[in-house]
Amino acid sequence: MSLFEYRLDAPKQNFYDITAQIREAACKSGVTDGIAVVYCPHTTAGITINENADPDVVRDLLFALDKTFPDRPEFRHGEGNSAAHLKASAIGSSVTVIVEGGRLVLGTWQGVYFTEFDPPRSRKFYVKVLAHCSTR
Ligand code: ZN
């Protein structure tokens, strides 16, 4: 099996670094040459890749998302979390990471993030690792 499920406690709106879990899934899968698909099965959370060196980058992204997608009285969705749905769609629900030589191909300053927009929540995400299969 190459599908891995992870649980995540998300007490506040934030970018949660899940790079270590993706590395672990790639390692456990035994795949040395392929791709890892990281997927979020929630409608008010997402998955993205961004800088993991300067924490102010994530802080600025959250600030800009709040400014770009404020809650509005015109929203009709009864759950009252349309802004969170908007942020989740803007971020997207999955990323693909190349696995080469048994390692994730990420830039020096890149990390994989689970993004929570409707806290507090108990979340999960999936990592599916697929091997490259040569037909020659
Ligand atoms: Zn909703």
PDB file of C-alpha atoms and ligand atoms in Angstrom:
ATOM      1  CA  MET A   1       0.000   0.000   0.000  1.00  0.00           C
ATOM      2  CA  SER A   2       1.222   3.452  -0.784  1.00  0.00           C
ATOM      3  CA  LEU A   3      -1.630   5.512   0.696  1.00  0.00           C
ATOM      4  CA  PHE A   4      -0.823   7.138   3.997  1.00  0.00           C
ATOM      5  CA  GLU A   5      -3.317   8.926   6.241  1.00  0.00           C
ATOM      6  CA  TYR A   6      -2.213  11.484   8.810  1.00  0.00           C
ATOM      7  CA  ARG A   7      -4.145  13.222  11.579  1.00  0.00           C
ATOM      8  CA  LEU A   8      -3.602  16.862  12.433  1.00  0.00           C
ATOM      9  CA  ASP A   9      -4.891  18.955  15.335  1.00  0.00           C
ATOM     10  CA  ALA A  10      -5.529  22.469  14.017  1.00  0.00           C
ATOM     11  CA  PRO A  11      -6.416  24.708  16.993  1.00  0.00           C
ATOM     12  CA  LYS A  12      -6.025  27.991  15.057  1.00  0.00           C
ATOM     13  CA  GLN A  13      -5.909  29.441  11.560  1.00  0.00           C
ATOM     14  CA  ASN A  14      -2.383  28.675  10.463  1.00  0.00           C
ATOM     15  CA  PHE A  15       0.006  27.030   8.031  1.00  0.00           C
ATOM     16  CA  TYR A  16       1.057  23.717   9.622  1.00  0.00           C
ATOM     17  CA  ASP A  17       4.363  22.351   8.333  1.00  0.00           C
ATOM     18  CA  ILE A  18       3.795  18.721   7.265  1.00  0.00           C
ATOM     19  CA  THR A  19       7.039  18.258   5.303  1.00  0.00           C
ATOM     20  CA  ALA A  20       8.300  15.641   7.777  1.00  0.00           C
ATOM     21  CA  GLN A  21       5.166  13.523   7.285  1.00  0.00           C
ATOM     22  CA  ILE A  22       5.565  13.654   3.495  1.00  0.00           C
ATOM     23  CA  ARG A  23       9.213  12.570   3.829  1.00  0.00           C
ATOM     24  CA  GLU A  24       8.126   9.738   6.126  1.00  0.00           C
ATOM     25  CA  ALA A  25       5.419   8.572   3.701  1.00  0.00           C
ATOM     26  CA  ALA A  26       7.856   8.601   0.778  1.00  0.00           C
ATOM     27  CA  CYS A  27      10.365   6.613   2.833  1.00  0.00           C
ATOM     28  CA  LYS A  28       7.805   4.049   4.085  1.00  0.00           C
ATOM     29  CA  SER A  29       6.424   3.562   0.568  1.00  0.00           C
ATOM     30  CA  GLY A  30       9.804   2.336  -0.649  1.00  0.00           C
ATOM     31  CA  VAL A  31       9.343   4.443  -3.795  1.00  0.00           C
ATOM     32  CA  THR A  32      12.659   5.996  -4.854  1.00  0.00           C
ATOM     33  CA  ASP A  33      11.559   7.400  -8.220  1.00  0.00           C
ATOM     34  CA  GLY A  34       8.063   8.819  -8.621  1.00  0.00           C
ATOM     35  CA  ILE A  35       5.695  11.360  -7.133  1.00  0.00           C
ATOM     36  CA  ALA A  36       3.923  11.999  -3.850  1.00  0.00           C
ATOM     37  CA  VAL A  37       0.444  13.497  -4.022  1.00  0.00           C
ATOM     38  CA  VAL A  38      -0.532  15.309  -0.830  1.00  0.00           C
ATOM     39  CA  TYR A  39      -4.284  15.722  -0.521  1.00  0.00           C
ATOM     40  CA  CYS A  40      -6.630  17.483   1.900  1.00  0.00           C
ATOM     41  CA  PRO A  41     -10.189  16.036   2.084  1.00  0.00           C
ATOM     42  CA  HIS A  42     -11.693  19.166   3.694  1.00  0.00           C
ATOM     43  CA  THR A  43     -13.495  22.198   2.244  1.00  0.00           C
ATOM     44  CA  THR A  44     -12.144  24.845   4.623  1.00  0.00           C
ATOM     45  CA  ALA A  45      -8.505  23.753   4.659  1.00  0.00           C
ATOM     46  CA  GLY A  46      -5.883  23.253   1.982  1.00  0.00           C
ATOM     47  CA  ILE A  47      -2.393  22.129   1.035  1.00  0.00           C
ATOM     48  CA  THR A  48       0.359  24.334  -0.339  1.00  0.00           C
ATOM     49  CA  ILE A  49       4.119  24.662  -0.690  1.00  0.00           C
ATOM     50  CA  ASN A  50       5.861  27.805   0.496  1.00  0.00           C
ATOM     51  CA  GLU A  51       8.786  29.157   2.481  1.00  0.00           C
ATOM     52  CA  ASN A  52       9.661  27.396   5.730  1.00  0.00           C
ATOM     53  CA  ALA A  53      12.691  29.482   6.704  1.00  0.00           C
ATOM     54  CA  ASP A  54      11.279  32.870   7.729  1.00  0.00           C
ATOM     55  CA  PRO A  55       8.066  32.461   9.800  1.00  0.00           C
ATOM     56  CA  ASP A  56       7.073  36.006   8.791  1.00  0.00           C
ATOM     57  CA  VAL A  57       6.275  34.711   5.301  1.00  0.00           C
ATOM     58  CA  VAL A  58       3.440  32.521   6.629  1.00  0.00           C
ATOM     59  CA  ARG A  59       2.319  35.363   8.879  1.00  0.00           C
ATOM     60  CA  ASP A  60       2.169  37.705   5.879  1.00  0.00           C
ATOM     61  CA  LEU A  61       0.296  35.129   3.789  1.00  0.00           C
ATOM     62  CA  LEU A  62      -2.335  34.737   6.522  1.00  0.00           C
ATOM     63  CA  PHE A  63      -2.615  38.523   6.835  1.00  0.00           C
ATOM     64  CA  ALA A  64      -3.102  38.895   3.072  1.00  0.00           C
ATOM     65  CA  LEU A  65      -5.638  36.041   2.910  1.00  0.00           C
ATOM     66  CA  ASP A  66      -7.665  37.687   5.698  1.00  0.00           C
ATOM     67  CA  LYS A  67      -7.553  41.021   3.818  1.00  0.00           C
ATOM     68  CA  THR A  68      -8.409  39.415   0.476  1.00  0.00           C
ATOM     69  CA  PHE A  69     -11.222  37.201   1.767  1.00  0.00           C
ATOM     70  CA  PRO A  70     -12.976  38.989   4.633  1.00  0.00           C
ATOM     71  CA  ASP A  71     -16.264  37.731   6.030  1.00  0.00           C
ATOM     72  CA  ARG A  72     -19.101  39.592   4.313  1.00  0.00           C
ATOM     73  CA  PRO A  73     -22.719  40.209   5.370  1.00  0.00           C
ATOM     74  CA  GLU A  74     -23.803  39.315   1.801  1.00  0.00           C
ATOM     75  CA  PHE A  75     -22.611  35.734   2.192  1.00  0.00           C
ATOM     76  CA  ARG A  76     -25.536  33.278   2.333  1.00  0.00           C
ATOM     77  CA  HIS A  77     -23.890  29.999   3.395  1.00  0.00           C
ATOM     78  CA  GLY A  78     -25.642  29.076   6.636  1.00  0.00           C
ATOM     79  CA  GLU A  79     -22.576  27.667   8.358  1.00  0.00           C
ATOM     80  CA  GLY A  80     -21.137  31.192   8.358  1.00  0.00           C
ATOM     81  CA  ASN A  81     -17.670  30.212   7.194  1.00  0.00           C
ATOM     82  CA  SER A  82     -17.685  31.289   3.539  1.00  0.00           C
ATOM     83  CA  ALA A  83     -14.435  33.211   3.974  1.00  0.00           C
ATOM     84  CA  ALA A  84     -12.775  29.953   5.028  1.00  0.00           C
ATOM     85  CA  HIS A  85     -14.203  28.186   1.959  1.00  0.00           C
ATOM     86  CA  LEU A  86     -12.821  30.979  -0.261  1.00  0.00           C
ATOM     87  CA  LYS A  87      -9.356  30.760   1.279  1.00  0.00           C
ATOM     88  CA  ALA A  88      -9.372  26.971   0.876  1.00  0.00           C
ATOM     89  CA  SER A  89     -10.233  27.248  -2.818  1.00  0.00           C
ATOM     90  CA  ALA A  90      -7.583  29.921  -3.365  1.00  0.00           C
ATOM     91  CA  ILE A  91      -4.917  27.716  -1.764  1.00  0.00           C
ATOM     92  CA  GLY A  92      -6.082  24.450  -3.360  1.00  0.00           C
ATOM     93  CA  SER A  93      -6.547  20.985  -1.923  1.00  0.00           C
ATOM     94  CA  SER A  94      -3.419  19.170  -3.109  1.00  0.00           C
ATOM     95  CA  VAL A  95       0.190  19.439  -4.200  1.00  0.00           C
ATOM     96  CA  THR A  96       2.470  17.016  -6.021  1.00  0.00           C
ATOM     97  CA  VAL A  97       6.072  16.560  -4.918  1.00  0.00           C
ATOM     98  CA  ILE A  98       8.662  14.777  -7.057  1.00  0.00           C
ATOM     99  CA  VAL A  99      10.465  11.857  -5.395  1.00  0.00           C
ATOM    100  CA  GLU A 100      13.907  11.248  -6.882  1.00  0.00           C
ATOM    101  CA  GLY A 101      16.634   9.032  -5.483  1.00  0.00           C
ATOM    102  CA  GLY A 102      14.442   8.364  -2.453  1.00  0.00           C
ATOM    103  CA  ARG A 103      14.259  12.060  -1.559  1.00  0.00           C
ATOM    104  CA  LEU A 104      11.647  14.764  -1.964  1.00  0.00           C
ATOM    105  CA  VAL A 105      12.633  17.289  -4.616  1.00  0.00           C
ATOM    106  CA  LEU A 106      11.971  20.535  -2.749  1.00  0.00           C
ATOM    107  CA  GLY A 107      13.781  23.845  -2.906  1.00  0.00           C
ATOM    108  CA  THR A 108      16.059  24.819  -0.041  1.00  0.00           C
ATOM    109  CA  TRP A 109      13.473  27.142   1.459  1.00  0.00           C
ATOM    110  CA  GLN A 110      10.355  25.149   0.611  1.00  0.00           C
ATOM    111  CA  GLY A 111       8.089  23.269   2.973  1.00  0.00           C
ATOM    112  CA  VAL A 112       4.751  21.518   2.511  1.00  0.00           C
ATOM    113  CA  TYR A 113       1.938  23.080   4.515  1.00  0.00           C
ATOM    114  CA  PHE A 114      -1.525  22.058   5.670  1.00  0.00           C
ATOM    115  CA  THR A 115      -3.490  25.315   5.817  1.00  0.00           C
ATOM    116  CA  GLU A 116      -6.325  25.611   8.338  1.00  0.00           C
ATOM    117  CA  PHE A 117      -8.969  28.308   7.818  1.00  0.00           C
ATOM    118  CA  ASP A 118     -11.875  27.239  10.059  1.00  0.00           C
ATOM    119  CA  PRO A 119     -10.426  26.354  13.460  1.00  0.00           C
ATOM    120  CA  PRO A 120     -10.467  24.621  15.788  1.00  0.00           C
ATOM    121  CA  ARG A 121     -10.653  21.356  13.855  1.00  0.00           C
ATOM    122  CA  SER A 122      -9.378  17.836  13.984  1.00  0.00           C
ATOM    123  CA  ARG A 123      -8.146  17.210  10.450  1.00  0.00           C
ATOM    124  CA  LYS A 124      -6.585  14.569   8.299  1.00  0.00           C
ATOM    125  CA  PHE A 125      -4.649  14.510   5.064  1.00  0.00           C
ATOM    126  CA  TYR A 126      -3.475  11.833   2.660  1.00  0.00           C
ATOM    127  CA  VAL A 127      -0.200  11.127   0.954  1.00  0.00           C
ATOM    128  CA  LYS A 128      -0.260   8.820  -2.066  1.00  0.00           C
ATOM    129  CA  VAL A 129       3.164   7.812  -3.336  1.00  0.00           C
ATOM    130  CA  LEU A 130       3.319   6.556  -6.918  1.00  0.00           C
ATOM    131  CA  ALA A 131       6.352   4.849  -8.454  1.00  0.00           C
ATOM    132  CA  HIS A 132       7.628   5.637 -11.896  1.00  0.00           C
ATOM    133  CA  CYS A 133       7.187   2.514 -14.012  1.00  0.00           C
ATOM    134  CA  SER A 134       9.348   2.242 -17.095  1.00  0.00           C
ATOM    135  CA  THR A 135       7.914   0.141 -19.966  1.00  0.00           C
ATOM    136  CA  ARG A 136      11.280  -0.301 -21.680  1.00  0.00           C
TER     137      ARG A 136
HETATM  138 ZN    ZN B   1     -19.197  25.821   5.399  1.00  0.00          ZN
END
